[in-house]
Amino acid sequence: DRLIPEHAESYDRMAADSDPDFALIARAQAAAAYADAPFGLGRPALEEEIAAWDLDVSPDGTGLPVGSGDVFTGEEVFIENCAVCHGDFAEGRGNWPKLAGGDGSLADEDPLKTVGSYWPHLSTAWDYVNRSMPFGNAQSLTPDEVYGIVAYILYSNYLVEDDFVLSNENFTEIVLPNADGFIIDDREESEYAIWRAEPCMENCKDTVEITKRATVLDVTPDEEVTEEALAATEEEPVQVAAADPAPAEEAPAATPAMAIDQALADKGEKVFKKCKACHKVGDGAKNGSGPQLNGIVGRSVASADGFKYSGAMVDYGGEWTPERLAAFIAKPKAEIKGTKMSFAGLKKEDDVAAVIEYLKTFGQ
Amino acid sequence: TPDPLITEVQEWAQGLGEGVDATPYGMPIRFETDVVRRNVPWLTADPISSINFTPIHALDGTITPQGCAFERHHSGAIELSKDDYRLMINGLVDRPLVFTYADLERFPREQHVYFCECAANTGMEWAGAQLNGAQFTHGMIHNMEYTGVPLRTLLNEAGIQTEGKWVYVEGADASSNGRSIPMDKALDDVLVAFKANGEALRKEHGYPVRLVVPGWEGNMWVKWLRRIEVTTQAVESREETSKYTDTLADGTSRKWTWVMDAKSVVTSPSPQSPITHGPGPLVITGLAWSGHGKIKRVDVSTDGGKTWQQARLASEAGDKALSRFYLDINWDGSEMLLQSRAMDETGYVQPTKAQLREVRGLNSVYHNNCIQTWHVKSNGEAENVEVS
């Protein structure tokens, strides 16, 4: 297969780059291995590429990087990055997951399942924080910060003392309370054996009573929204007139006085993904962990209806000019000491400008 | 009186409709705007990490259109182009590889129809009848025709080493949503899919590439698939320990409960699809499926399970795919307690909620495949109820 020499060559280059001593052995082995590929499709994965993506950590500690973090530092990082959803003490906010508590509750009605009460392996917490958190800004934490956060979560569950330091070296010594609480799927014996039987067709029971009704609870979402949508579409003309560009070009006159650089705003839409977990914009935007941001450029500070602002934000006062917004988005805690917004800030000036441009596109 | 829709010339019979270029890729006609996915806002903290429901009460046949097939994301539906797409195979393999999207299209392809059901489907009904509509009680399911490359083909291309007993699969989105799959399953029928129902996967279903794990819980069907790692052990990631495990009455929990057991539901009549025509001929219809293979039979009861009659399967049952059943009756206008009961080719019979609770206790959430009851009143309206 003519693709194979290319494979061997690139694998070889990779090996030589990373470790010259490795090159000779690798050349022979890789060429032989890649020559055996049934289709010869794809290319060798380079070591740096594997290192960048292969981040998962297993219960026996496989995959953990070198590092450490103590409870106190972990608390700071946690409050900065995690507390907005999970609470200052990992107790959870709103519908977001509680990470602490629930000890001994698993056999109760409505058990509270947290890292402390339910999770069998500490590796799962480290791995998840490292790869998937914070929500909306994943993979932004250093290994030491992750060790610190996990140490703080252990502390919040009363599983370690406040002087505890978690590291790759003592990691597997930590055994979580529910480590032995899991069995492998036993449905084959406990259920299938019983329910693989000829079903009853007649006289299966004497009486049937209704014991529960969904309407009593009344938690089903209503469907009126879609009827409004239908009404809206009915107002649209069925026949579209032949293309006349004039009306479309006049349309910008109807938008607010603020001139918008659409290309920049488009870029800002992408940057705004970092903010979306907490801030909503657009039609029907509601407050979440953070206030809704419609009309934020030019809006009075701390003025979203129903949002509970920090005292620091209220004291900041005045109006959100583009300049003040830029300063706040770049370094939230430097601009407003005591703000509840647990976001480290946008490092690039371009990103700050883009996201402000994007926010301008949402009027009140 | 004569019907003016017949006796008078209507505008659609006189004027002209749209030209062929009006909608290069069409949407359903506007009269069907109520056939949409719906969300239950109180279920989750934020719609970015949430789930919505297929309008199964309004569909027929078995194939779910992608545009209304339920979505579940953990960090939102991302936009990943084919050009930016990379798939890595690493771990215990002879040849760690990186594939582009174009590479994947050069491997021999297969096509299969499979259902994808979230393990939490019907989970809110565990404690009692709660949500009033088949969409909400059973809508975390869809059924599509997938085109893709068997995972086995890609693993063979990389060369599995003998110590490799599991594969760990993960997505390219921020949640990464990794799951461990035992090697036997990985080499059996798992598909690396890039088309569904003939068209490219929709963004919300993992464009450009997702994993299809037939018969197993939807969480394992990793979207935006970016990496397959061959390992000796299960990674025991968040989605296979803290979630998607089943707590029993004594507080111990089952893990690795991957297979979705046989299940069925009457989709019409149902709370969102009441009988509007009064007594007389009535089509009772619904869906049945099993993660263990083909549906063998579906029975329907109109009296809350006292007596049952066999329904008719609309077509030959597919392996780990939805089957459509019909029971055509002459409704006398009296109240019904409508139920369906699926049986699969292994002889497994869909249990009642009481049977499930007897084994699992009251705190289970996932894998609720109990028999569902609709209370159909004489005015044709239906309610989600639980019966003795």
mmCIF file with all atom_site columns, C-alpha atoms in Angstrom, chain A residues 268-335:
data_model
loop_
_atom_site.group_PDB
_atom_site.id
_atom_site.type_symbol
_atom_site.label_atom_id
_atom_site.label_alt_id
_atom_site.label_comp_id
_atom_site.label_asym_id
_atom_site.label_entity_id
_atom_site.label_seq_id
_atom_site.pdbx_PDB_ins_code
_atom_site.Cartn_x
_atom_site.Cartn_y
_atom_site.Cartn_z
_atom_site.occupancy
_atom_site.B_iso_or_equiv
_atom_site.pdbx_formal_charge
_atom_site.auth_seq_id
_atom_site.auth_comp_id
_atom_site.auth_asym_id
_atom_site.auth_atom_id
_atom_site.pdbx_PDB_model_num
ATOM 1  C CA . GLY A 1 268 ? -18.206 38.641 19.870 1.00 0.00 ? 268 GLY A CA 1
ATOM 2  C CA . GLU A 1 269 ? -20.988 36.081 19.612 1.00 0.00 ? 269 GLU A CA 1
ATOM 3  C CA . LYS A 1 270 ? -18.328 33.371 19.762 1.00 0.00 ? 270 LYS A CA 1
ATOM 4  C CA . VAL A 1 271 ? -16.561 35.019 22.698 1.00 0.00 ? 271 VAL A CA 1
ATOM 5  C CA . PHE A 1 272 ? -19.895 35.333 24.491 1.00 0.00 ? 272 PHE A CA 1
ATOM 6  C CA . LYS A 1 273 ? -20.027 31.530 24.773 1.00 0.00 ? 273 LYS A CA 1
ATOM 7  C CA . LYS A 1 274 ? -17.834 31.998 27.838 1.00 0.00 ? 274 LYS A CA 1
ATOM 8  C CA . CYS A 1 275 ? -20.546 34.130 29.411 1.00 0.00 ? 275 CYS A CA 1
ATOM 9  C CA . LYS A 1 276 ? -23.640 32.176 28.329 1.00 0.00 ? 276 LYS A CA 1
ATOM 10 C CA . ALA A 1 277 ? -23.731 29.831 31.290 1.00 0.00 ? 277 ALA A CA 1
ATOM 11 C CA . CYS A 1 278 ? -24.699 32.764 33.518 1.00 0.00 ? 278 CYS A CA 1
ATOM 12 C CA . HIS A 1 279 ? -25.916 35.570 31.226 1.00 0.00 ? 279 HIS A CA 1
ATOM 13 C CA . LYS A 1 280 ? -28.794 35.487 28.762 1.00 0.00 ? 280 LYS A CA 1
ATOM 14 C CA . VAL A 1 281 ? -29.505 37.891 25.910 1.00 0.00 ? 281 VAL A CA 1
ATOM 15 C CA . GLY A 1 282 ? -32.205 38.188 23.268 1.00 0.00 ? 282 GLY A CA 1
ATOM 16 C CA . ASP A 1 283 ? -35.984 37.812 23.262 1.00 0.00 ? 283 ASP A CA 1
ATOM 17 C CA . GLY A 1 284 ? -37.334 36.677 26.595 1.00 0.00 ? 284 GLY A CA 1
ATOM 18 C CA . ALA A 1 285 ? -33.893 36.623 28.234 1.00 0.00 ? 285 ALA A CA 1
ATOM 19 C CA . LYS A 1 286 ? -34.238 36.050 31.962 1.00 0.00 ? 286 LYS A CA 1
ATOM 20 C CA . ASN A 1 287 ? -31.858 36.432 34.844 1.00 0.00 ? 287 ASN A CA 1
ATOM 21 C CA . GLY A 1 288 ? -29.876 33.291 35.651 1.00 0.00 ? 288 GLY A CA 1
ATOM 22 C CA . SER A 1 289 ? -26.791 33.037 37.797 1.00 0.00 ? 289 SER A CA 1
ATOM 23 C CA . GLY A 1 290 ? -26.064 36.469 36.368 1.00 0.00 ? 290 GLY A CA 1
ATOM 24 C CA . PRO A 1 291 ? -28.443 39.237 35.215 1.00 0.00 ? 291 PRO A CA 1
ATOM 25 C CA . GLN A 1 292 ? -29.857 39.247 31.669 1.00 0.00 ? 292 GLN A CA 1
ATOM 26 C CA . LEU A 1 293 ? -27.849 41.616 29.475 1.00 0.00 ? 293 LEU A CA 1
ATOM 27 C CA . ASN A 1 294 ? -30.319 43.096 26.995 1.00 0.00 ? 294 ASN A CA 1
ATOM 28 C CA . GLY A 1 295 ? -29.461 46.752 26.463 1.00 0.00 ? 295 GLY A CA 1
ATOM 29 C CA . ILE A 1 296 ? -26.488 46.490 28.816 1.00 0.00 ? 296 ILE A CA 1
ATOM 30 C CA . VAL A 1 297 ? -24.473 49.017 26.821 1.00 0.00 ? 297 VAL A CA 1
ATOM 31 C CA . GLY A 1 298 ? -25.809 52.304 28.146 1.00 0.00 ? 298 GLY A CA 1
ATOM 32 C CA . ARG A 1 299 ? -27.934 50.623 30.824 1.00 0.00 ? 299 ARG A CA 1
ATOM 33 C CA . SER A 1 300 ? -27.845 51.798 34.463 1.00 0.00 ? 300 SER A CA 1
ATOM 34 C CA . VAL A 1 301 ? -25.568 49.660 36.585 1.00 0.00 ? 301 VAL A CA 1
ATOM 35 C CA . ALA A 1 302 ? -27.373 47.033 38.715 1.00 0.00 ? 302 ALA A CA 1
ATOM 36 C CA . SER A 1 303 ? -30.709 47.647 36.986 1.00 0.00 ? 303 SER A CA 1
ATOM 37 C CA . ALA A 1 304 ? -31.927 44.223 35.775 1.00 0.00 ? 304 ALA A CA 1
ATOM 38 C CA . ASP A 1 305 ? -35.343 43.669 37.338 1.00 0.00 ? 305 ASP A CA 1
ATOM 39 C CA . GLY A 1 306 ? -35.371 40.996 40.003 1.00 0.00 ? 306 GLY A CA 1
ATOM 40 C CA . PHE A 1 307 ? -31.628 40.341 40.066 1.00 0.00 ? 307 PHE A CA 1
ATOM 41 C CA . LYS A 1 308 ? -29.932 40.405 43.449 1.00 0.00 ? 308 LYS A CA 1
ATOM 42 C CA . TYR A 1 309 ? -26.721 42.366 42.899 1.00 0.00 ? 309 TYR A CA 1
ATOM 43 C CA . SER A 1 310 ? -23.766 42.515 45.249 1.00 0.00 ? 310 SER A CA 1
ATOM 44 C CA . GLY A 1 311 ? -23.430 45.648 47.381 1.00 0.00 ? 311 GLY A CA 1
ATOM 45 C CA . ALA A 1 312 ? -20.235 46.393 45.493 1.00 0.00 ? 312 ALA A CA 1
ATOM 46 C CA . MET A 1 313 ? -22.077 46.477 42.166 1.00 0.00 ? 313 MET A CA 1
ATOM 47 C CA . VAL A 1 314 ? -24.809 48.725 43.553 1.00 0.00 ? 314 VAL A CA 1
ATOM 48 C CA . ASP A 1 315 ? -22.154 51.080 44.969 1.00 0.00 ? 315 ASP A CA 1
ATOM 49 C CA . TYR A 1 316 ? -20.356 51.139 41.612 1.00 0.00 ? 316 TYR A CA 1
ATOM 50 C CA . GLY A 1 317 ? -23.474 52.870 40.238 1.00 0.00 ? 317 GLY A CA 1
ATOM 51 C CA . GLY A 1 318 ? -23.790 55.044 37.187 1.00 0.00 ? 318 GLY A CA 1
ATOM 52 C CA . GLU A 1 319 ? -24.140 53.804 33.622 1.00 0.00 ? 319 GLU A CA 1
ATOM 53 C CA . TRP A 1 320 ? -22.474 50.980 31.700 1.00 0.00 ? 320 TRP A CA 1
ATOM 54 C CA . THR A 1 321 ? -20.463 52.930 29.152 1.00 0.00 ? 321 THR A CA 1
ATOM 55 C CA . PRO A 1 322 ? -18.420 50.841 26.703 1.00 0.00 ? 322 PRO A CA 1
ATOM 56 C CA . GLU A 1 323 ? -15.295 51.958 28.564 1.00 0.00 ? 323 GLU A CA 1
ATOM 57 C CA . ARG A 1 324 ? -16.518 50.846 31.984 1.00 0.00 ? 324 ARG A CA 1
ATOM 58 C CA . LEU A 1 325 ? -17.800 47.562 30.545 1.00 0.00 ? 325 LEU A CA 1
ATOM 59 C CA . ALA A 1 326 ? -14.427 46.936 28.937 1.00 0.00 ? 326 ALA A CA 1
ATOM 60 C CA . ALA A 1 327 ? -12.611 47.512 32.206 1.00 0.00 ? 327 ALA A CA 1
ATOM 61 C CA . PHE A 1 328 ? -15.024 45.219 34.080 1.00 0.00 ? 328 PHE A CA 1
ATOM 62 C CA . ILE A 1 329 ? -14.950 42.396 31.525 1.00 0.00 ? 329 ILE A CA 1
ATOM 63 C CA . ALA A 1 330 ? -11.151 42.501 31.338 1.00 0.00 ? 330 ALA A CA 1
ATOM 64 C CA . LYS A 1 331 ? -10.601 42.301 35.116 1.00 0.00 ? 331 LYS A CA 1
ATOM 65 C CA . PRO A 1 332 ? -13.899 41.999 36.992 1.00 0.00 ? 332 PRO A CA 1
ATOM 66 C CA . LYS A 1 333 ? -12.482 41.849 40.486 1.00 0.00 ? 333 LYS A CA 1
ATOM 67 C CA . ALA A 1 334 ? -10.030 44.703 39.912 1.00 0.00 ? 334 ALA A CA 1
ATOM 68 C CA . GLU A 1 335 ? -12.711 47.015 38.497 1.00 0.00 ? 335 GLU A CA 1
#
